[in-house]
Amino acid sequence: MDFKLEVAKLLATAADISVEDALSAVETPGNKAMGDFAYPCFRLAKVFRKAPPMIAQEIYEKLNKPAFIENIQVVGAYVNFFIEKGVYAQEVLSKVLAEKENFGTSNMGNGKTVVIDYSSPNIAKPFHVGHLRSTVIGNAIYKIYEKLGYHCEGVNHLGDWGTQFGKLIVAYRNWGSKEGVESNGIQELMRIYVKFHDEVENNPALDDEARLWFVKMQEGDEEALTLWKWFYDISIKEFDRVYDMLGVKFDAYTGESFYNDKMAPVVEELKEKKLLKESEGAMIVDLEDKNMPPCLIIRKDGGTLYATRDITAALYRKKTYNFEKCIYLTALDQNLHFAQWFEVIHKMGYDWYKDLIHVPFGLVSLDSGKLSTRHGNVVLMEDLLSQAIGETRRIIEEKNPSLENKEEVSKQVGIGAVIFNDLYNGRIKDVVFSWERMLNFDGETGPYVQYTHARACSILKRAGEVSLENINYGKLSDEASLDICKLLEAYPDKIKDAASKLEPSIVTRHLVAISQAFNKFYHDNPILNSEDEVRQARLAVVVAVKTVMKEGLRLLGIDAPEQM
Ligand code: ARG
């Protein structure tokens, strides 16, 4: 039932105007005392040639109050409508209970594909906390779009190509060993890479050597590629451990190397379209007309660049997926890079350049000291997640020592806290890691929302068999129940809003609001000890909240344990 429309129909009959006219004037007041819907009569003053308050009074007298309206009041020039709470509760809850986890699902995206380029760490470099945001936000956007019926392609655009691999090969041949890399993985690769940078200061010839090795890689030299592939496999193994912990998956691991043999035709196309210009021996696309520095396509030494591969990848993705949108998640320090090469695609004459969307986010900082690091200043994701799990285990040990499967729950809650913390604020804001705040079971945190869900599960467990037939929704006329219904009703729109703004925090915050309303409901209303009809109706609220919370957490990439 569309209450607003029904109210408009009543008004149309009473005032003798069209339903459309009435509908366009009906307001939803922010102040609950003014009703659920309000109709201002100012607009009618000209037609009726009367003062608006008089018109309001006359309309009021002609209105027939139907069953779904609890009360109608005239306040000044307004006619205010109060919806019958039981009818409203029935409207919302019966829909949630019938649709279950599909509540909020939409078919708006059917037949459309969205490519999401997220995480995309760099091979042979540690997966550090900076990559966390891309991974977590990208994963949530993926799930949110999928919920709206879109077909999603999650792409990990690994940084696995470029001159840095020439350097790494030189470093390995000079200072590396098979055993060292095999036992210490990325850490050892980092060590020799740093060593290269130290040595090159006194020995610039190393740079030329490195360049040569990268040229060899581009030409398919076996020795070069074997070493590169080895570094690649070692890195992926470490990354996959992190993805496993986070519960994140990709549809394709098409990184930068994937485009090695696909760039030449694109460079040719740029040339044909007269977009390439020589500048100090390099090839560029001039962007002066857009007030941007030129986009570098080919280096002086013939090497291709990050942007060359992004342009090639976009053309490949358009051809392969025919996407409606291609979304890129990186920190905001890459704003210029994306603005530049999006513009190159534009200049190439592709009108879908406007479907390329860079979604930037703020940086991560740590409240210093509390986070242990294995070495240097890079905080490794794996260490951070392990620490989150450890801290959570300590809290659970304190709060609920007899909990079964403590290990599994610590993992769900610890990782959930990290993800939630990242998705709680608007993405452009910087994220601060503070264990104390993140793991506070009473704050606006992952554990708080998970705990609320677990509380709902525990009520249902204690209730035993819960019948959802013939519920007397009229028993849900209290303020807290009404608040929950309003939040549940708004949930599908929140998902759509999060998708269109590419802002998972809209869902995160809505889950916090539902949790708060539910905890108030639980506090104000006895459930299990109430008389039968009340008990049943309240349990229906619990089931609906539990269902939506679990599904909402899933959209964010967070598990919902039944006990904690
Ligand atoms: N590898 C890059 C980095 O770590 C991120 C890649 C983002 N995706 C892209 N298509 N450029 O900074």
Coordinates of C-alpha atoms and ligand atoms in Angstrom, one line a residue:
M1 CA 0.0 0.0 0.0
D2 CA 1.3 3.4 -1.0
F3 CA 0.1 5.5 2.0
K4 CA 1.0 8.8 0.4
L5 CA -1.0 8.0 -2.7
E6 CA -4.0 6.9 -0.6
V7 CA -3.9 10.1 1.4
A8 CA -3.7 12.0 -1.9
K9 CA -6.8 10.2 -3.2
L10 CA -8.7 11.1 0.0
L11 CA -7.7 14.7 -0.4
A12 CA -8.6 14.8 -4.1
T13 CA -12.1 13.7 -3.4
A14 CA -12.6 16.0 -0.4
A15 CA -11.1 19.1 -2.1
D16 CA -12.4 18.3 -5.6
I17 CA -8.9 18.4 -7.2
S18 CA -6.9 15.9 -9.2
V19 CA -5.0 13.2 -7.5
E20 CA -1.7 14.4 -9.1
D21 CA -2.2 17.9 -7.7
A22 CA -2.9 16.5 -4.3
L23 CA 0.0 14.1 -4.4
S24 CA 2.5 16.8 -5.5
A25 CA 1.6 18.9 -2.4
V26 CA 1.5 16.1 0.2
E27 CA 4.5 16.5 2.6
T28 CA 6.2 14.1 5.0
P29 CA 6.8 16.3 8.1
G30 CA 10.1 15.9 10.0
N31 CA 8.3 16.5 13.3
K32 CA 6.3 13.4 14.3
A33 CA 3.7 15.6 16.1
M34 CA 2.6 16.9 12.7
G35 CA 1.6 13.4 11.5
D36 CA 3.0 11.0 8.9
F37 CA 1.7 13.2 6.1
A38 CA 0.7 16.8 5.9
Y39 CA -1.2 18.7 3.3
P40 CA -0.7 22.5 3.2
C41 CA -3.6 24.5 1.8
F42 CA -1.8 27.6 0.7
R43 CA -1.9 26.7 -3.0
L44 CA -5.7 26.4 -2.9
A45 CA -6.3 29.9 -1.6
K46 CA -6.4 31.4 -5.1
V47 CA -8.9 28.9 -6.4
F48 CA -11.2 28.9 -3.5
R49 CA -10.7 32.5 -2.6
K50 CA -10.5 31.8 1.0
A51 CA -7.9 31.9 3.7
P52 CA -5.8 28.7 3.8
P53 CA -6.8 27.8 7.4
M54 CA -10.5 27.9 6.4
I55 CA -9.9 25.7 3.4
A56 CA -8.0 23.2 5.7
Q57 CA -11.0 23.1 8.0
E58 CA -13.5 22.6 5.1
I59 CA -11.4 19.8 3.6
Y60 CA -11.1 18.2 7.0
E61 CA -14.9 18.2 7.4
K62 CA -15.4 16.5 4.1
L63 CA -12.8 13.8 4.7
N64 CA -14.0 10.2 5.4
K65 CA -11.5 8.6 7.7
P66 CA -10.6 5.1 6.3
A67 CA -9.3 2.3 8.4
F68 CA -5.7 2.9 7.7
I69 CA -5.9 6.4 9.2
E70 CA -5.7 6.7 12.9
N71 CA -6.3 10.4 13.2
I72 CA -6.7 13.6 11.1
Q73 CA -6.0 17.1 12.6
V74 CA -6.1 20.6 11.3
V75 CA -3.2 22.8 12.4
G76 CA -3.3 26.3 10.9
A77 CA -3.3 25.9 7.1
Y78 CA -2.3 22.2 7.3
V79 CA -4.3 19.0 7.3
N80 CA -2.2 16.4 9.1
F81 CA -2.7 12.6 8.7
F82 CA -1.7 10.0 11.2
I83 CA -1.4 6.5 9.8
E84 CA -2.9 3.7 11.9
K85 CA 0.3 2.1 13.4
G86 CA -0.9 -1.5 13.2
V87 CA -1.8 -1.1 9.6
Y88 CA 1.6 0.4 8.9
A89 CA 3.5 -2.2 10.8
Q90 CA 1.6 -4.9 8.9
E91 CA 2.5 -3.3 5.6
V92 CA 6.2 -3.2 6.4
L93 CA 6.7 -6.3 8.4
S94 CA 4.7 -8.7 6.3
K95 CA 6.7 -7.7 3.3
V96 CA 10.0 -8.3 5.1
L97 CA 8.8 -11.6 6.5
A98 CA 7.6 -12.7 3.1
E99 CA 10.7 -11.6 1.1
K100 CA 13.2 -12.6 3.8
E101 CA 16.8 -11.9 2.7
N102 CA 15.5 -10.8 -0.7
F103 CA 13.9 -7.7 0.9
G104 CA 15.6 -4.7 -0.7
T105 CA 16.5 -6.7 -3.8
S106 CA 15.7 -5.0 -7.1
N107 CA 15.7 -5.7 -10.8
M108 CA 16.8 -2.3 -11.8
G109 CA 20.2 -3.6 -12.9
N110 CA 18.9 -6.6 -14.9
G111 CA 20.8 -7.1 -18.1
K112 CA 23.4 -4.5 -17.1
T113 CA 27.0 -5.1 -16.2
V114 CA 29.2 -3.1 -13.8
V115 CA 32.9 -3.7 -13.8
I116 CA 34.5 -3.0 -10.4
D117 CA 38.3 -2.6 -10.3
Y118 CA 39.3 -2.9 -6.7
S119 CA 42.1 -3.9 -4.3
S120 CA 44.8 -4.1 -7.1
P121 CA 47.9 -4.4 -4.9
N122 CA 51.4 -4.4 -6.4
I123 CA 53.3 -7.6 -6.9
A124 CA 56.4 -8.0 -4.9
K125 CA 55.3 -5.3 -2.5
P126 CA 53.5 -5.9 0.8
F127 CA 49.8 -5.8 1.0
H128 CA 49.6 -2.9 3.3
V129 CA 46.7 -1.2 5.1
G130 CA 46.3 1.4 2.2
H131 CA 45.1 -1.5 0.0
L132 CA 42.5 -2.5 2.7
R133 CA 40.2 0.4 1.8
S134 CA 40.1 -0.3 -1.9
T135 CA 39.4 -4.0 -1.1
V136 CA 36.7 -3.4 1.4
I137 CA 34.9 -0.6 -0.3
G138 CA 35.1 -2.3 -3.7
N139 CA 33.8 -5.6 -2.2
A140 CA 30.8 -3.7 -0.6
I141 CA 30.0 -1.9 -3.9
Y142 CA 30.1 -5.2 -5.7
K143 CA 27.6 -6.8 -3.3
I144 CA 25.3 -3.7 -3.3
Y145 CA 25.2 -3.6 -7.1
E146 CA 24.6 -7.3 -7.3
K147 CA 21.7 -6.9 -4.8
L148 CA 20.1 -4.4 -7.3
G149 CA 20.2 -7.0 -10.1
Y150 CA 23.4 -5.9 -11.9
H151 CA 25.9 -8.4 -13.2
C152 CA 29.2 -7.5 -11.5
E153 CA 32.7 -8.3 -12.7
G154 CA 35.2 -7.9 -9.9
V155 CA 38.6 -7.2 -11.4
N156 CA 41.9 -7.2 -9.5
H157 CA 44.1 -5.0 -11.7
L158 CA 47.3 -6.1 -10.1
G159 CA 50.4 -3.9 -10.4
D160 CA 52.4 -6.7 -12.0
W161 CA 54.1 -5.0 -14.9
G162 CA 56.5 -2.1 -15.3
T163 CA 60.2 -1.1 -15.0
Q164 CA 60.2 -2.0 -11.3
F165 CA 60.3 -5.7 -12.3
G166 CA 63.5 -5.1 -14.3
K167 CA 65.0 -3.6 -11.1
L168 CA 63.8 -6.6 -9.1
I169 CA 65.4 -9.0 -11.5
V170 CA 68.7 -7.2 -11.3
A171 CA 68.4 -7.1 -7.5
Y172 CA 67.7 -10.8 -7.3
R173 CA 70.6 -11.7 -9.6
N174 CA 73.0 -9.6 -7.5
W175 CA 71.9 -10.0 -3.9
G176 CA 69.1 -12.5 -3.8
S177 CA 68.9 -16.3 -3.3
K178 CA 66.4 -19.0 -4.1
E179 CA 66.2 -20.0 -0.4
G180 CA 65.9 -16.5 0.8
V181 CA 62.9 -15.8 -1.4
E182 CA 61.3 -19.2 -0.8
S183 CA 61.4 -18.8 3.0
N184 CA 60.7 -15.1 3.3
G185 CA 58.5 -14.3 0.3
I186 CA 57.5 -10.7 -0.3
Q187 CA 59.6 -9.5 2.6
E188 CA 62.8 -10.8 1.0
L189 CA 61.7 -9.3 -2.4
M190 CA 61.2 -6.0 -0.6
R191 CA 64.6 -6.3 1.0
I192 CA 66.5 -6.7 -2.3
Y193 CA 64.4 -4.0 -4.0
V194 CA 65.3 -1.5 -1.3
K195 CA 69.0 -2.7 -1.7
F196 CA 68.8 -1.9 -5.4
H197 CA 67.7 1.6 -4.7
D198 CA 70.6 2.0 -2.2
E199 CA 73.2 0.7 -4.6
V200 CA 72.0 2.5 -7.7
E201 CA 73.0 5.8 -6.1
N202 CA 76.7 4.9 -6.6
N203 CA 76.2 2.7 -9.6
P204 CA 73.8 4.3 -12.1
A205 CA 74.6 1.5 -14.6
L206 CA 72.3 -0.7 -12.6
D207 CA 69.4 1.4 -13.8
D208 CA 70.3 0.7 -17.5
E209 CA 70.6 -3.0 -16.7
A210 CA 67.2 -2.9 -15.1
R211 CA 65.7 -1.2 -18.1
L212 CA 67.1 -3.9 -20.3
W213 CA 65.6 -6.6 -18.3
F214 CA 62.2 -5.0 -18.5
V215 CA 62.6 -4.7 -22.3
K216 CA 63.4 -8.4 -22.3
M217 CA 60.2 -9.1 -20.3
Q218 CA 58.2 -7.1 -22.8
E219 CA 59.7 -9.1 -25.6
G220 CA 58.9 -12.4 -24.0
D221 CA 62.4 -13.5 -22.9
E222 CA 62.2 -16.8 -21.1
E223 CA 64.7 -16.2 -18.3
A224 CA 63.1 -12.8 -17.5
L225 CA 59.6 -14.1 -17.6
T226 CA 60.4 -17.1 -15.5
L227 CA 61.8 -15.0 -12.7
W228 CA 58.9 -12.5 -13.0
K229 CA 56.3 -15.4 -12.9
W230 CA 58.0 -16.7 -9.7
F231 CA 57.8 -13.4 -8.0
Y232 CA 54.2 -13.2 -9.1
D233 CA 53.2 -16.6 -7.7
I234 CA 54.8 -15.8 -4.4
S235 CA 53.0 -12.5 -4.1
I236 CA 49.6 -14.0 -5.1
K237 CA 50.0 -16.7 -2.5
E238 CA 50.4 -14.0 0.2
F239 CA 47.6 -11.8 -1.1
D240 CA 45.3 -14.8 -1.2
R241 CA 45.8 -15.3 2.5
V242 CA 44.6 -11.8 3.1
Y243 CA 41.6 -12.2 0.7
D244 CA 40.7 -15.4 2.5
M245 CA 40.7 -13.7 5.9
L246 CA 38.6 -10.8 4.5
G247 CA 36.3 -13.2 2.6
V248 CA 36.9 -11.3 -0.7
K249 CA 36.9 -12.9 -4.1
F250 CA 37.5 -11.6 -7.7
D251 CA 36.1 -12.7 -11.0
A252 CA 39.4 -11.9 -12.8
Y253 CA 43.0 -11.3 -11.9
T254 CA 43.8 -9.4 -15.0
G255 CA 46.6 -7.2 -13.9
E256 CA 48.8 -4.8 -15.8
S257 CA 50.8 -7.6 -17.4
F258 CA 47.7 -8.9 -19.1
Y259 CA 47.8 -5.9 -21.4
N260 CA 51.4 -6.3 -22.5
D261 CA 50.5 -7.6 -25.9
K262 CA 47.4 -5.4 -26.2
M263 CA 49.0 -2.0 -26.0
A264 CA 50.6 -1.7 -29.4
P265 CA 47.3 -1.5 -31.4
V266 CA 46.0 1.1 -28.9
V267 CA 49.1 3.3 -29.3
E268 CA 48.6 2.8 -33.1
E269 CA 45.0 4.0 -32.7
L270 CA 46.2 7.1 -30.7
K271 CA 48.6 7.8 -33.5
E272 CA 45.9 7.5 -36.2
K273 CA 43.6 9.8 -34.3
K274 CA 46.4 12.3 -34.3
L275 CA 46.4 12.4 -30.5
L276 CA 50.1 11.4 -29.9
K277 CA 52.7 14.1 -29.7
E278 CA 56.4 13.9 -29.2
S279 CA 57.8 15.7 -26.2
E280 CA 61.4 15.4 -25.1
G281 CA 61.7 12.0 -26.7
A282 CA 58.5 10.6 -25.1
M283 CA 55.0 10.3 -26.5
I284 CA 52.2 12.1 -24.8
V285 CA 48.6 13.1 -25.2
D286 CA 48.4 16.9 -24.7
L287 CA 45.6 17.9 -22.2
E288 CA 46.3 21.6 -22.1
D289 CA 42.8 22.4 -23.3
K290 CA 41.5 20.6 -20.1
N291 CA 44.0 22.3 -17.9
M292 CA 45.8 19.1 -17.0
P293 CA 49.4 18.1 -17.5
P294 CA 49.9 15.8 -20.5
C295 CA 49.2 12.1 -20.2
L296 CA 52.4 10.1 -20.8
I297 CA 51.9 7.1 -23.1
I298 CA 55.4 6.0 -24.1
R299 CA 58.6 6.7 -22.2
K300 CA 61.8 8.0 -23.8
D301 CA 63.2 4.5 -23.6
G302 CA 60.2 2.9 -25.3
G303 CA 58.6 1.6 -22.1
T304 CA 54.8 1.9 -21.6
L305 CA 53.3 3.3 -18.5
Y306 CA 50.6 2.8 -15.9
A307 CA 48.2 5.1 -17.9
T308 CA 49.0 3.2 -21.2
R309 CA 47.8 0.0 -19.5
D310 CA 44.8 1.7 -17.9
I311 CA 43.7 3.0 -21.3
T312 CA 44.2 -0.4 -22.9
A313 CA 42.4 -2.1 -20.1
A314 CA 39.4 0.2 -20.4
L315 CA 39.1 -0.6 -24.2
Y316 CA 39.4 -4.3 -23.5
R317 CA 36.8 -4.2 -20.7
K318 CA 34.3 -2.3 -22.9
K319 CA 34.7 -4.9 -25.6
T320 CA 34.7 -7.9 -23.3
Y321 CA 32.0 -6.9 -20.8
N322 CA 30.1 -4.0 -22.6
F323 CA 29.8 -2.5 -19.1
E324 CA 27.3 0.2 -18.2
K325 CA 29.8 1.5 -15.6
C326 CA 33.4 0.7 -14.9
I327 CA 34.3 1.7 -11.3
Y328 CA 37.8 2.3 -10.1
L329 CA 38.7 2.3 -6.4
T330 CA 41.9 4.0 -5.3
A331 CA 43.1 6.6 -2.8
L332 CA 42.4 10.1 -3.8
D333 CA 46.1 10.7 -4.6
Q334 CA 45.4 9.1 -8.0
N335 CA 42.7 11.6 -8.9
L336 CA 44.8 13.3 -11.5
H337 CA 45.9 10.0 -13.1
F338 CA 42.3 8.9 -13.7
A339 CA 41.1 12.4 -14.8
Q340 CA 43.9 12.4 -17.4
W341 CA 43.4 9.1 -19.0
F342 CA 39.6 9.3 -18.9
E343 CA 40.1 12.4 -20.9
V344 CA 42.3 10.5 -23.4
I345 CA 39.4 8.0 -23.9
H346 CA 37.1 11.0 -24.5
K347 CA 39.5 12.4 -27.1
M348 CA 39.6 9.1 -28.8
G349 CA 36.0 9.6 -29.5
Y350 CA 34.4 7.1 -27.2
D351 CA 31.3 8.5 -25.6
W352 CA 31.4 5.9 -22.9
Y353 CA 34.3 7.7 -21.3
K354 CA 31.5 9.1 -19.1
D355 CA 30.8 5.7 -17.8
L356 CA 34.3 5.4 -16.3
I357 CA 34.1 6.3 -12.7
H358 CA 36.9 6.9 -10.3
V359 CA 35.8 6.5 -6.7
P360 CA 38.5 8.0 -4.5
F361 CA 38.8 7.5 -0.8
G362 CA 40.8 9.0 2.0
L363 CA 44.0 7.7 3.7
V364 CA 44.4 5.3 6.6
S365 CA 46.2 6.4 9.7
L366 CA 47.0 4.5 12.9
D367 CA 46.8 5.8 16.4
S368 CA 50.4 5.3 16.8
G369 CA 52.1 2.8 19.1
K370 CA 49.2 0.4 19.6
L371 CA 49.7 -1.4 16.3
S372 CA 52.7 -3.6 16.2
T373 CA 54.6 -3.8 13.0
R374 CA 56.9 -6.6 11.9
H375 CA 59.3 -4.2 10.2
G376 CA 59.7 -0.7 9.1
N377 CA 56.7 1.5 8.8
V378 CA 54.5 -0.6 6.6
V379 CA 51.7 -2.1 8.5
L380 CA 50.9 -5.4 6.8
M381 CA 47.3 -6.3 6.3
E382 CA 47.9 -9.8 7.6
D383 CA 49.4 -8.5 10.8
L384 CA 46.6 -6.0 11.3
L385 CA 43.9 -8.6 10.8
S386 CA 45.6 -11.1 13.1
Q387 CA 45.8 -8.5 15.7
A388 CA 42.1 -7.6 15.3
I389 CA 41.3 -11.3 15.8
G390 CA 43.6 -11.5 18.8
E391 CA 42.1 -8.4 20.5
T392 CA 38.6 -9.7 19.9
R393 CA 39.5 -13.1 21.4
R394 CA 40.7 -11.3 24.5
I395 CA 37.4 -9.4 24.8
I396 CA 35.3 -12.5 24.3
E397 CA 37.4 -14.4 26.8
E398 CA 36.4 -11.6 29.3
K399 CA 32.7 -11.2 28.4
N400 CA 31.6 -14.7 27.4
P401 CA 34.3 -17.3 28.3
S402 CA 31.9 -20.2 27.8
L403 CA 31.1 -19.3 24.2
E404 CA 31.4 -22.3 21.8
N405 CA 33.5 -21.9 18.6
K406 CA 35.3 -18.9 20.1
E407 CA 38.0 -19.0 17.5
E408 CA 35.5 -18.7 14.6
V409 CA 33.6 -15.9 16.3
S410 CA 36.7 -14.0 17.1
K411 CA 37.6 -14.1 13.5
Q412 CA 34.1 -13.0 12.4
V413 CA 34.0 -10.2 14.9
G414 CA 37.6 -9.0 14.6
I415 CA 37.6 -8.9 10.8
G416 CA 34.1 -7.5 10.9
A417 CA 35.3 -4.6 13.2
V418 CA 38.0 -3.7 10.8
I419 CA 35.7 -3.7 7.7
F420 CA 33.0 -1.8 9.6
N421 CA 35.4 0.8 10.8
D422 CA 36.5 1.4 7.2
L423 CA 32.9 1.6 5.9
Y424 CA 31.4 3.7 8.7
N425 CA 32.4 7.2 7.5
G426 CA 32.0 8.7 4.1
R427 CA 34.8 7.2 2.0
I428 CA 36.6 10.4 1.3
K429 CA 37.3 10.8 5.0
D430 CA 40.5 9.4 6.4
V431 CA 40.2 6.3 8.5
V432 CA 41.8 6.1 11.9
F433 CA 42.6 2.7 13.4
S434 CA 41.9 2.7 17.1
W435 CA 41.4 -0.7 18.5
E436 CA 39.6 0.7 21.5
R437 CA 37.0 2.5 19.4
M438 CA 36.6 -0.2 16.7
L439 CA 36.1 -3.0 19.1
N440 CA 33.8 -1.2 21.5
F441 CA 30.7 -3.4 21.8
D442 CA 28.6 -0.3 22.7
G443 CA 29.8 2.2 20.1
E444 CA 28.8 2.6 16.6
T445 CA 30.9 -0.3 15.6
G446 CA 30.8 -3.7 13.8
P447 CA 30.8 -5.6 17.1
Y448 CA 27.8 -3.5 18.3
V449 CA 25.8 -4.3 15.2
Q450 CA 26.8 -8.0 15.2
Y451 CA 26.0 -8.1 18.9
T452 CA 22.5 -6.7 18.2
H453 CA 22.0 -9.4 15.5
A454 CA 23.2 -12.1 17.9
R455 CA 20.8 -10.7 20.6
A456 CA 17.9 -11.1 18.1
C457 CA 19.0 -14.7 17.4
S458 CA 19.2 -15.5 21.1
I459 CA 15.6 -14.2 21.7
L460 CA 14.4 -16.3 18.9
K461 CA 16.2 -19.3 20.2
R462 CA 14.7 -18.9 23.7
A463 CA 11.3 -18.4 22.1
G464 CA 11.3 -21.8 20.5
E465 CA 8.8 -22.2 17.7
V466 CA 7.8 -18.8 16.3
S467 CA 4.6 -18.7 14.2
L468 CA 4.4 -15.9 11.6
E469 CA 0.8 -16.7 10.7
N470 CA -2.1 -14.5 11.7
I471 CA -0.1 -11.9 13.5
N472 CA -2.1 -9.2 15.2
Y473 CA 0.0 -6.2 14.0
G474 CA -2.4 -3.9 16.0
K475 CA -0.3 -4.9 19.0
L476 CA 2.7 -3.0 17.7
S477 CA 1.5 0.6 18.4
D478 CA 4.4 1.6 20.6
E479 CA 7.0 4.2 19.5
A480 CA 9.9 1.8 19.4
S481 CA 8.1 -0.7 17.1
L482 CA 7.1 2.2 14.8
D483 CA 10.6 3.5 14.6
I484 CA 11.9 0.0 13.6
C485 CA 9.2 -0.2 10.9
K486 CA 10.2 3.2 9.5
L487 CA 13.8 2.1 9.3
L488 CA 13.0 -1.2 7.7
E489 CA 10.8 0.5 5.2
A490 CA 13.6 2.8 4.3
Y491 CA 16.2 0.1 3.9
P492 CA 15.6 -0.7 0.2
D493 CA 16.0 3.0 -0.7
K494 CA 19.2 3.2 1.4
I495 CA 20.7 0.4 -0.7
K496 CA 19.8 2.2 -3.9
D497 CA 21.2 5.4 -2.5
A498 CA 24.4 3.7 -1.5
A499 CA 24.8 2.4 -5.1
S500 CA 24.1 5.6 -6.9
K501 CA 26.4 7.6 -4.6
L502 CA 29.0 4.7 -4.5
E503 CA 28.9 5.1 -0.7
P504 CA 28.6 1.9 1.4
S505 CA 28.6 4.1 4.5
I506 CA 24.9 4.8 3.8
V507 CA 24.1 1.1 4.5
T508 CA 26.6 0.9 7.4
R509 CA 24.9 3.9 9.1
H510 CA 21.5 2.5 8.5
L511 CA 22.4 -0.7 10.2
V512 CA 23.6 1.2 13.2
A513 CA 20.2 3.1 13.3
I514 CA 18.3 -0.2 13.1
S515 CA 20.5 -1.6 15.9
Q516 CA 19.8 1.4 18.1
A517 CA 16.1 1.3 17.4
F518 CA 16.1 -2.5 18.1
N519 CA 17.9 -2.1 21.4
K520 CA 15.4 0.5 22.5
F521 CA 12.6 -1.8 21.5
Y522 CA 14.1 -4.6 23.4
H523 CA 14.6 -2.4 26.4
D524 CA 11.1 -0.9 26.4
N525 CA 9.1 -4.0 25.6
P526 CA 9.0 -7.3 27.3
I527 CA 8.9 -9.9 24.6
L528 CA 8.9 -13.5 25.8
N529 CA 6.8 -12.9 28.9
S530 CA 4.0 -10.9 27.2
E531 CA 0.6 -12.2 26.5
D532 CA 0.3 -14.4 23.4
E533 CA -0.7 -11.9 20.7
V534 CA 1.8 -9.3 21.9
R535 CA 4.5 -11.9 22.2
Q536 CA 3.9 -13.1 18.7
A537 CA 3.8 -9.7 17.2
R538 CA 7.0 -8.6 18.9
L539 CA 8.7 -11.8 17.9
A540 CA 7.8 -11.0 14.3
V541 CA 9.7 -7.7 14.7
V542 CA 12.7 -9.6 16.0
V543 CA 12.6 -12.0 13.0
A544 CA 12.4 -9.0 10.6
V545 CA 15.2 -7.1 12.2
K546 CA 17.4 -10.2 12.4
T547 CA 16.8 -10.9 8.7
V548 CA 17.6 -7.4 7.5
M549 CA 20.7 -7.0 9.8
K550 CA 22.2 -10.2 8.6
E551 CA 21.6 -9.4 5.0
G552 CA 22.8 -5.8 5.5
L553 CA 26.0 -7.0 7.0
R554 CA 26.5 -9.4 4.1
L555 CA 26.3 -6.5 1.7
L556 CA 29.2 -4.9 3.6
G557 CA 31.2 -8.1 3.5
I558 CA 30.7 -8.8 7.2
D559 CA 29.6 -12.1 8.8
A560 CA 26.8 -12.2 11.4
P561 CA 27.5 -14.8 14.1
E562 CA 24.4 -16.1 15.9
Q563 CA 26.2 -16.0 19.3
M564 CA 29.0 -13.9 20.5
Ligands
ARG1 N1 48.2 -0.9 -8.3 C1 47.7 0.4 -8.0 C2 48.2 0.9 -6.7 O1 48.5 0.1 -5.8 C3 46.2 0.5 -8.0 C4 45.5 0.1 -9.3 C5 44.1 0.7 -9.4 N2 43.5 0.3 -10.7 C6 43.7 0.8 -11.9 N3 43.1 0.4 -12.9 N4 44.6 1.8 -12.0 O2 48.3 2.1 -6.5

